[in-house]
Amino acid sequence: MGAPEVFYEPRDGTLYLSWGNVSHWYGIAPTLAIGVDDDERLTQIRLSGLTIPPRRGKSADGMKIARPPARVVASPPMKVILTRDFLALILSVAVVGLGSGATLPLTALALAQAGYGTDVVGLLTAAQAGGGLAVVPLAGWIAARFGGRQVIVGAVLVVACATALMQLTANLWLWALLRVLCGAALMLLFTIGEAWVNQLADDASRGRVIAIYATNFTLFQMSGPVLVSQIAGFTQGRFLLCGAIFLLALPLLAAIRATPHASNEEHAEHSGWRRVLPRMPALVIGTGFFALFDTIALSLLPLFAMSHGISSEVAVLFASALLLGDTTMQFPIGWLADRLGRERVHIGCGIVVVALLPLLPWAVGSPWLRWPLLYVLGAAAGAIYTLSLVACGERFRGVALVSASSLVGASWSAASFGGPLVAGALMKTVGHDAVIGVLLCAALAFLVTAWWERRRIALRAAS
């Protein structure tokens, strides 16, 4: 291995030592990653969170330098959250979260008021998930072909129009088609939005930045059902109002100055989802676990609590306790990941979930035990998802990052659709405690896969 070419990118404070092209990145520390080629040979080293002063009379923008600089200054911590681009991006995605958080329960309410049963509600929910899954193989190509900002704006317009059109017809087939369009558009929007946030963050603060994004989105999405409670009686225009909410994201998107760099021609052949998926099994399974956890918390956990003698008024608060832990603890856990290393904290959260889940049937009857347990359980489970997004930003760049984000979204859609069906059937045949077994198996699958990934990286580094 000869002398490397040294390249500095001042826009994100990253220094590269390159011996060749990269097929895959491995995060070693919060600010250090190594890149390998298809044969797993070291080809690049990436250091993040740096500021290199430009040479006199020359611009530092993308300059190549013959040797490492004599003086390297650490970047100001968390500088990305103070930028207009970041604030506008997370607020625009949060507005979409508010709209989607309102549209789903409003659709279920409208169907129930029209006399349809839960089977029809489930089919329309599945239609939206199906639309999201259908667009996953094309997400990276669409982002590279049309540009991140244009795709997000187009997705917002599609979701707004499809939601508003539900006000103008009562035909179930048309509603199903509109939900498919919404699912595809939302998948593109969240995929590119998450990749965009990852590009704005540097490795030194990525855990906290992604935590802010996830917390902000969750808070807005949780406000959706509250909005529905206020507009449910406005039958002549409630879907029109929900559609208009999505349009509020457009001025925020227009305020963003820099566009995401979705195109990466140099490594495009390594950026398709078929090439990306084998490099992120733990991230896909971790996302699937939290999607299952989130869906079960809202739908089946109250039934589990009532089977243990808890009143319905208290049982519905179980989900609130879990979501409270998820919402309030993501930033502290993100900070911990930035300090101790993402992988270590990620696995630690999985261990906490596996340790606490079997205690839930025993602790459910004691208020002194159940509320702290639910709070910590929600925090650890939510962090598994948040840190999966962080890991995507550590490992991938350009089109590969968009493909990775789309796989995360696909995992969420598949788990939130199929998981409750399996858990509900087991609760009916085996008993209500079966829901804990389903969640425990999913958490163990994440831990085993994360351990396997870590061991694989260690063996390749040793060889």
CSV table of C-alpha atoms in Angstrom, one decimal, residues 44-294:
chain,number,residue,atom,x,y,z
A,44,GLN,CA,-9.9,4.8,2.6
A,45,ILE,CA,-9.8,6.3,6.1
A,46,ARG,CA,-12.3,9.0,7.1
A,47,LEU,CA,-11.9,11.5,9.9
A,48,SER,CA,-14.9,13.7,10.7
A,49,GLY,CA,-15.5,16.8,12.8
A,50,LEU,CA,-12.4,18.7,11.7
A,51,THR,CA,-11.7,22.3,10.5
A,52,ILE,CA,-8.6,22.8,8.3
A,53,PRO,CA,-7.5,26.4,7.7
A,54,PRO,CA,-7.1,27.1,3.9
A,55,ARG,CA,-3.7,27.9,2.6
A,56,ARG,CA,-2.9,31.5,1.8
A,57,GLY,CA,-4.3,32.5,-1.5
A,58,LYS,CA,-6.1,29.2,-2.1
A,59,SER,CA,-9.6,28.0,-1.3
A,60,ALA,CA,-10.1,25.1,1.1
A,61,ASP,CA,-13.2,24.1,-0.7
A,62,GLY,CA,-12.6,20.5,-1.8
A,63,MET,CA,-8.9,21.1,-2.1
A,64,LYS,CA,-6.4,18.2,-2.3
A,65,ILE,CA,-3.4,18.5,-0.1
A,66,ALA,CA,-0.1,16.6,-0.4
A,67,ARG,CA,0.3,16.0,3.3
A,68,PRO,CA,-1.8,16.2,6.5
A,69,PRO,CA,-2.1,19.8,7.7
A,70,ALA,CA,0.1,21.1,10.5
A,71,ARG,CA,-2.8,22.4,12.5
A,72,VAL,CA,-6.2,20.8,12.8
A,73,VAL,CA,-8.9,22.4,14.9
A,74,ALA,CA,-11.9,20.6,16.3
A,75,SER,CA,-15.2,21.8,14.9
A,76,PRO,CA,-17.7,23.5,17.3
A,77,PRO,CA,-19.9,20.9,18.8
A,78,MET,CA,-23.5,20.5,17.4
A,79,LYS,CA,-23.1,23.4,15.0
A,80,VAL,CA,-25.5,21.8,12.5
A,81,ILE,CA,-28.6,22.4,14.7
A,82,LEU,CA,-28.1,26.1,14.5
A,83,THR,CA,-28.2,26.2,10.7
A,84,ARG,CA,-31.2,27.4,8.8
A,85,ASP,CA,-31.1,24.3,6.6
A,86,PHE,CA,-31.4,21.8,9.5
A,87,LEU,CA,-34.1,23.7,11.3
A,88,ALA,CA,-36.2,24.1,8.1
A,89,LEU,CA,-35.7,20.4,7.2
A,90,ILE,CA,-36.8,19.0,10.5
A,91,LEU,CA,-39.7,21.3,10.8
A,92,SER,CA,-40.9,20.5,7.3
A,93,VAL,CA,-40.7,16.8,8.0
A,94,ALA,CA,-42.4,17.3,11.4
A,95,VAL,CA,-45.3,19.1,9.6
A,96,VAL,CA,-45.7,16.0,7.4
A,97,GLY,CA,-45.6,13.9,10.6
A,98,LEU,CA,-48.5,16.0,12.0
A,99,GLY,CA,-50.5,15.5,8.8
A,100,SER,CA,-49.8,11.7,8.6
A,101,GLY,CA,-50.5,11.3,12.3
A,102,ALA,CA,-53.9,12.9,11.7
A,103,THR,CA,-54.8,11.2,8.4
A,104,LEU,CA,-54.5,7.6,9.6
A,105,PRO,CA,-56.9,7.9,12.6
A,106,LEU,CA,-59.2,10.1,10.6
A,107,THR,CA,-59.5,7.5,7.9
A,108,ALA,CA,-60.3,4.8,10.4
A,109,LEU,CA,-62.9,7.1,12.1
A,110,ALA,CA,-64.5,7.9,8.8
A,111,LEU,CA,-64.7,4.3,7.8
A,112,ALA,CA,-66.2,3.3,11.2
A,113,GLN,CA,-68.8,6.1,10.9
A,114,ALA,CA,-69.7,4.8,7.5
A,115,GLY,CA,-70.4,1.4,9.0
A,116,TYR,CA,-67.3,-0.5,7.8
A,117,GLY,CA,-65.5,-3.0,10.1
A,118,THR,CA,-62.0,-3.4,11.3
A,119,ASP,CA,-61.2,-5.6,8.3
A,120,VAL,CA,-61.7,-2.8,5.9
A,121,VAL,CA,-59.7,-0.4,8.1
A,122,GLY,CA,-56.9,-3.0,8.1
A,123,LEU,CA,-57.0,-3.4,4.3
A,124,LEU,CA,-56.7,0.3,3.7
A,125,THR,CA,-53.8,0.5,6.2
A,126,ALA,CA,-52.2,-2.4,4.3
A,127,ALA,CA,-52.7,-0.5,1.0
A,128,GLN,CA,-50.6,2.4,2.3
A,129,ALA,CA,-47.9,0.1,3.6
A,130,GLY,CA,-47.9,-1.7,0.2
A,131,GLY,CA,-47.4,1.6,-1.6
A,132,GLY,CA,-44.4,2.3,0.5
A,133,LEU,CA,-42.9,-1.1,-0.1
A,134,ALA,CA,-43.4,-0.9,-3.8
A,135,VAL,CA,-41.3,2.2,-4.2
A,136,VAL,CA,-38.3,1.0,-2.1
A,137,PRO,CA,-36.4,-0.5,-5.0
A,138,LEU,CA,-36.7,2.8,-6.9
A,139,ALA,CA,-36.0,5.2,-4.1
A,140,GLY,CA,-32.2,5.6,-4.8
A,141,TRP,CA,-32.7,6.0,-8.5
A,142,ILE,CA,-35.5,8.5,-8.1
A,143,ALA,CA,-33.4,10.7,-5.7
A,144,ALA,CA,-30.4,10.6,-8.0
A,145,ARG,CA,-32.4,11.3,-11.1
A,146,PHE,CA,-34.6,14.2,-9.9
A,147,GLY,CA,-32.8,15.6,-6.9
A,148,GLY,CA,-33.7,15.4,-3.2
A,149,ARG,CA,-35.5,18.7,-2.8
A,150,GLN,CA,-37.6,18.1,-5.9
A,151,VAL,CA,-38.6,14.6,-4.9
A,152,ILE,CA,-39.6,15.8,-1.4
A,153,VAL,CA,-41.6,18.7,-2.8
A,154,GLY,CA,-43.3,16.3,-5.2
A,155,ALA,CA,-44.1,13.9,-2.4
A,156,VAL,CA,-45.6,16.6,-0.3
A,157,LEU,CA,-47.9,17.6,-3.2
A,158,VAL,CA,-48.9,14.0,-3.9
A,159,VAL,CA,-49.8,13.3,-0.3
A,160,ALA,CA,-51.7,16.6,0.1
A,161,CYS,CA,-53.7,16.0,-3.1
A,162,ALA,CA,-54.4,12.4,-2.4
A,163,THR,CA,-55.6,13.2,1.2
A,164,ALA,CA,-57.8,16.1,0.0
A,165,LEU,CA,-59.4,13.9,-2.8
A,166,MET,CA,-60.7,11.5,-0.1
A,167,GLN,CA,-63.1,14.3,0.8
A,168,LEU,CA,-64.6,14.2,-2.7
A,169,THR,CA,-65.4,10.5,-3.0
A,170,ALA,CA,-66.7,7.6,-0.8
A,171,ASN,CA,-65.6,4.8,-3.2
A,172,LEU,CA,-63.5,2.3,-1.3
A,173,TRP,CA,-61.4,1.3,-4.4
A,174,LEU,CA,-60.5,5.0,-5.0
A,175,TRP,CA,-59.7,5.4,-1.3
A,176,ALA,CA,-57.4,2.3,-1.5
A,177,LEU,CA,-55.6,3.8,-4.6
A,178,LEU,CA,-55.2,7.1,-2.8
A,179,ARG,CA,-53.7,5.4,0.2
A,180,VAL,CA,-51.3,3.5,-2.0
A,181,LEU,CA,-50.2,6.8,-3.5
A,182,CYS,CA,-49.8,8.3,0.0
A,183,GLY,CA,-47.7,5.3,1.1
A,184,ALA,CA,-45.3,5.6,-1.9
A,185,ALA,CA,-45.0,9.4,-1.5
A,186,LEU,CA,-44.4,9.2,2.3
A,187,MET,CA,-41.8,6.5,1.8
A,188,LEU,CA,-39.9,8.7,-0.6
A,189,LEU,CA,-40.2,11.7,1.6
A,190,PHE,CA,-39.0,10.1,4.8
A,191,THR,CA,-36.3,8.1,3.0
A,192,ILE,CA,-34.7,11.2,1.5
A,193,GLY,CA,-35.4,13.4,4.6
A,194,GLU,CA,-33.6,10.9,6.9
A,195,ALA,CA,-30.7,10.7,4.4
A,196,TRP,CA,-30.6,14.5,4.2
A,197,VAL,CA,-30.4,14.9,7.9
A,198,ASN,CA,-27.6,12.3,8.0
A,199,GLN,CA,-25.7,14.3,5.3
A,200,LEU,CA,-26.1,17.5,7.3
A,201,ALA,CA,-24.6,15.9,10.5
A,202,ASP,CA,-21.0,15.1,11.1
A,203,ASP,CA,-19.9,11.9,12.8
A,204,ALA,CA,-18.9,13.6,16.0
A,205,SER,CA,-22.5,14.8,16.7
A,206,ARG,CA,-24.6,12.4,14.6
A,207,GLY,CA,-26.2,10.7,17.5
A,208,ARG,CA,-27.6,13.9,19.0
A,209,VAL,CA,-28.6,15.4,15.6
A,210,ILE,CA,-30.6,12.3,14.6
A,211,ALA,CA,-32.1,12.2,18.1
A,212,ILE,CA,-33.4,15.8,17.7
A,213,TYR,CA,-34.9,14.8,14.3
A,214,ALA,CA,-36.6,11.7,15.7
A,215,THR,CA,-37.9,13.5,18.8
A,216,ASN,CA,-39.2,16.4,16.9
A,217,PHE,CA,-41.0,14.2,14.4
A,218,THR,CA,-42.5,12.0,17.1
A,219,LEU,CA,-43.9,15.0,19.0
A,220,PHE,CA,-45.7,16.3,15.9
A,221,GLN,CA,-47.0,12.9,14.9
A,222,MET,CA,-48.4,12.3,18.4
A,223,SER,CA,-50.3,15.6,18.0
A,224,GLY,CA,-52.1,14.2,15.0
A,225,PRO,CA,-54.8,12.3,17.0
A,226,VAL,CA,-55.3,15.3,19.1
A,227,LEU,CA,-56.1,17.3,16.0
A,228,VAL,CA,-58.5,14.6,14.8
A,229,SER,CA,-60.4,14.9,18.0
A,230,GLN,CA,-61.0,18.6,17.2
A,231,ILE,CA,-62.0,18.3,13.5
A,232,ALA,CA,-63.8,14.9,13.6
A,233,GLY,CA,-67.2,16.6,13.5
A,234,PHE,CA,-66.3,18.8,10.5
A,235,THR,CA,-67.4,16.1,8.1
A,236,GLN,CA,-67.7,18.5,5.1
A,237,GLY,CA,-64.0,19.4,5.0
A,238,ARG,CA,-61.9,17.4,7.4
A,239,PHE,CA,-59.8,15.6,4.8
A,240,LEU,CA,-59.4,18.9,2.9
A,241,LEU,CA,-58.0,20.4,6.1
A,242,CYS,CA,-55.6,17.5,6.6
A,243,GLY,CA,-54.4,17.8,3.0
A,244,ALA,CA,-53.8,21.5,3.6
A,245,ILE,CA,-51.6,20.7,6.6
A,246,PHE,CA,-49.1,18.9,4.3
A,247,LEU,CA,-48.8,22.1,2.2
A,248,LEU,CA,-47.4,24.0,5.2
A,249,ALA,CA,-44.1,22.1,4.6
A,250,LEU,CA,-43.5,23.8,1.2
A,251,PRO,CA,-42.4,27.2,2.5
A,252,LEU,CA,-40.1,25.5,4.9
A,253,LEU,CA,-38.5,23.4,2.2
A,254,ALA,CA,-38.1,26.6,0.1
A,255,ALA,CA,-36.0,28.1,2.9
A,256,ILE,CA,-33.4,25.4,2.6
A,257,ARG,CA,-30.3,26.7,0.8
A,258,ALA,CA,-28.2,23.5,0.2
A,259,THR,CA,-29.7,20.5,-1.5
A,260,PRO,CA,-28.8,16.9,-0.5
A,261,HIS,CA,-26.1,15.3,-2.6
A,262,ALA,CA,-28.0,12.2,-3.7
A,263,SER,CA,-25.9,11.5,-6.7
A,264,ASN,CA,-22.6,9.7,-6.4
A,265,GLU,CA,-21.6,8.4,-9.8
A,266,GLU,CA,-18.2,7.2,-8.7
A,267,HIS,CA,-19.8,4.5,-6.5
A,268,ALA,CA,-23.2,4.2,-8.2
A,269,GLU,CA,-22.6,0.5,-9.0
A,270,HIS,CA,-22.3,-0.2,-5.3
A,271,SER,CA,-25.3,1.9,-4.2
A,272,GLY,CA,-28.4,-0.2,-5.2
A,273,TRP,CA,-30.5,-1.7,-2.5
A,274,ARG,CA,-29.3,-5.3,-3.3
A,275,ARG,CA,-25.7,-4.2,-2.7
A,276,VAL,CA,-26.6,-2.2,0.4
A,277,LEU,CA,-28.8,-4.7,2.2
A,278,PRO,CA,-26.1,-7.3,3.0
A,279,ARG,CA,-24.1,-4.5,4.7
A,280,MET,CA,-26.8,-3.5,7.2
A,281,PRO,CA,-28.7,-6.6,8.5
A,282,ALA,CA,-28.7,-5.4,12.1
A,283,LEU,CA,-30.0,-2.0,11.2
A,284,VAL,CA,-32.9,-3.5,9.2
A,285,ILE,CA,-33.8,-5.9,12.0
A,286,GLY,CA,-33.4,-3.1,14.6
A,287,THR,CA,-35.8,-0.9,12.7
A,288,GLY,CA,-38.3,-3.8,12.3
A,289,PHE,CA,-38.1,-4.5,16.0
A,290,PHE,CA,-39.1,-0.9,16.9
A,291,ALA,CA,-41.8,-0.7,14.3
A,292,LEU,CA,-43.3,-3.9,15.8
A,293,PHE,CA,-42.8,-2.4,19.3
A,294,ASP,CA,-44.4,0.9,18.4
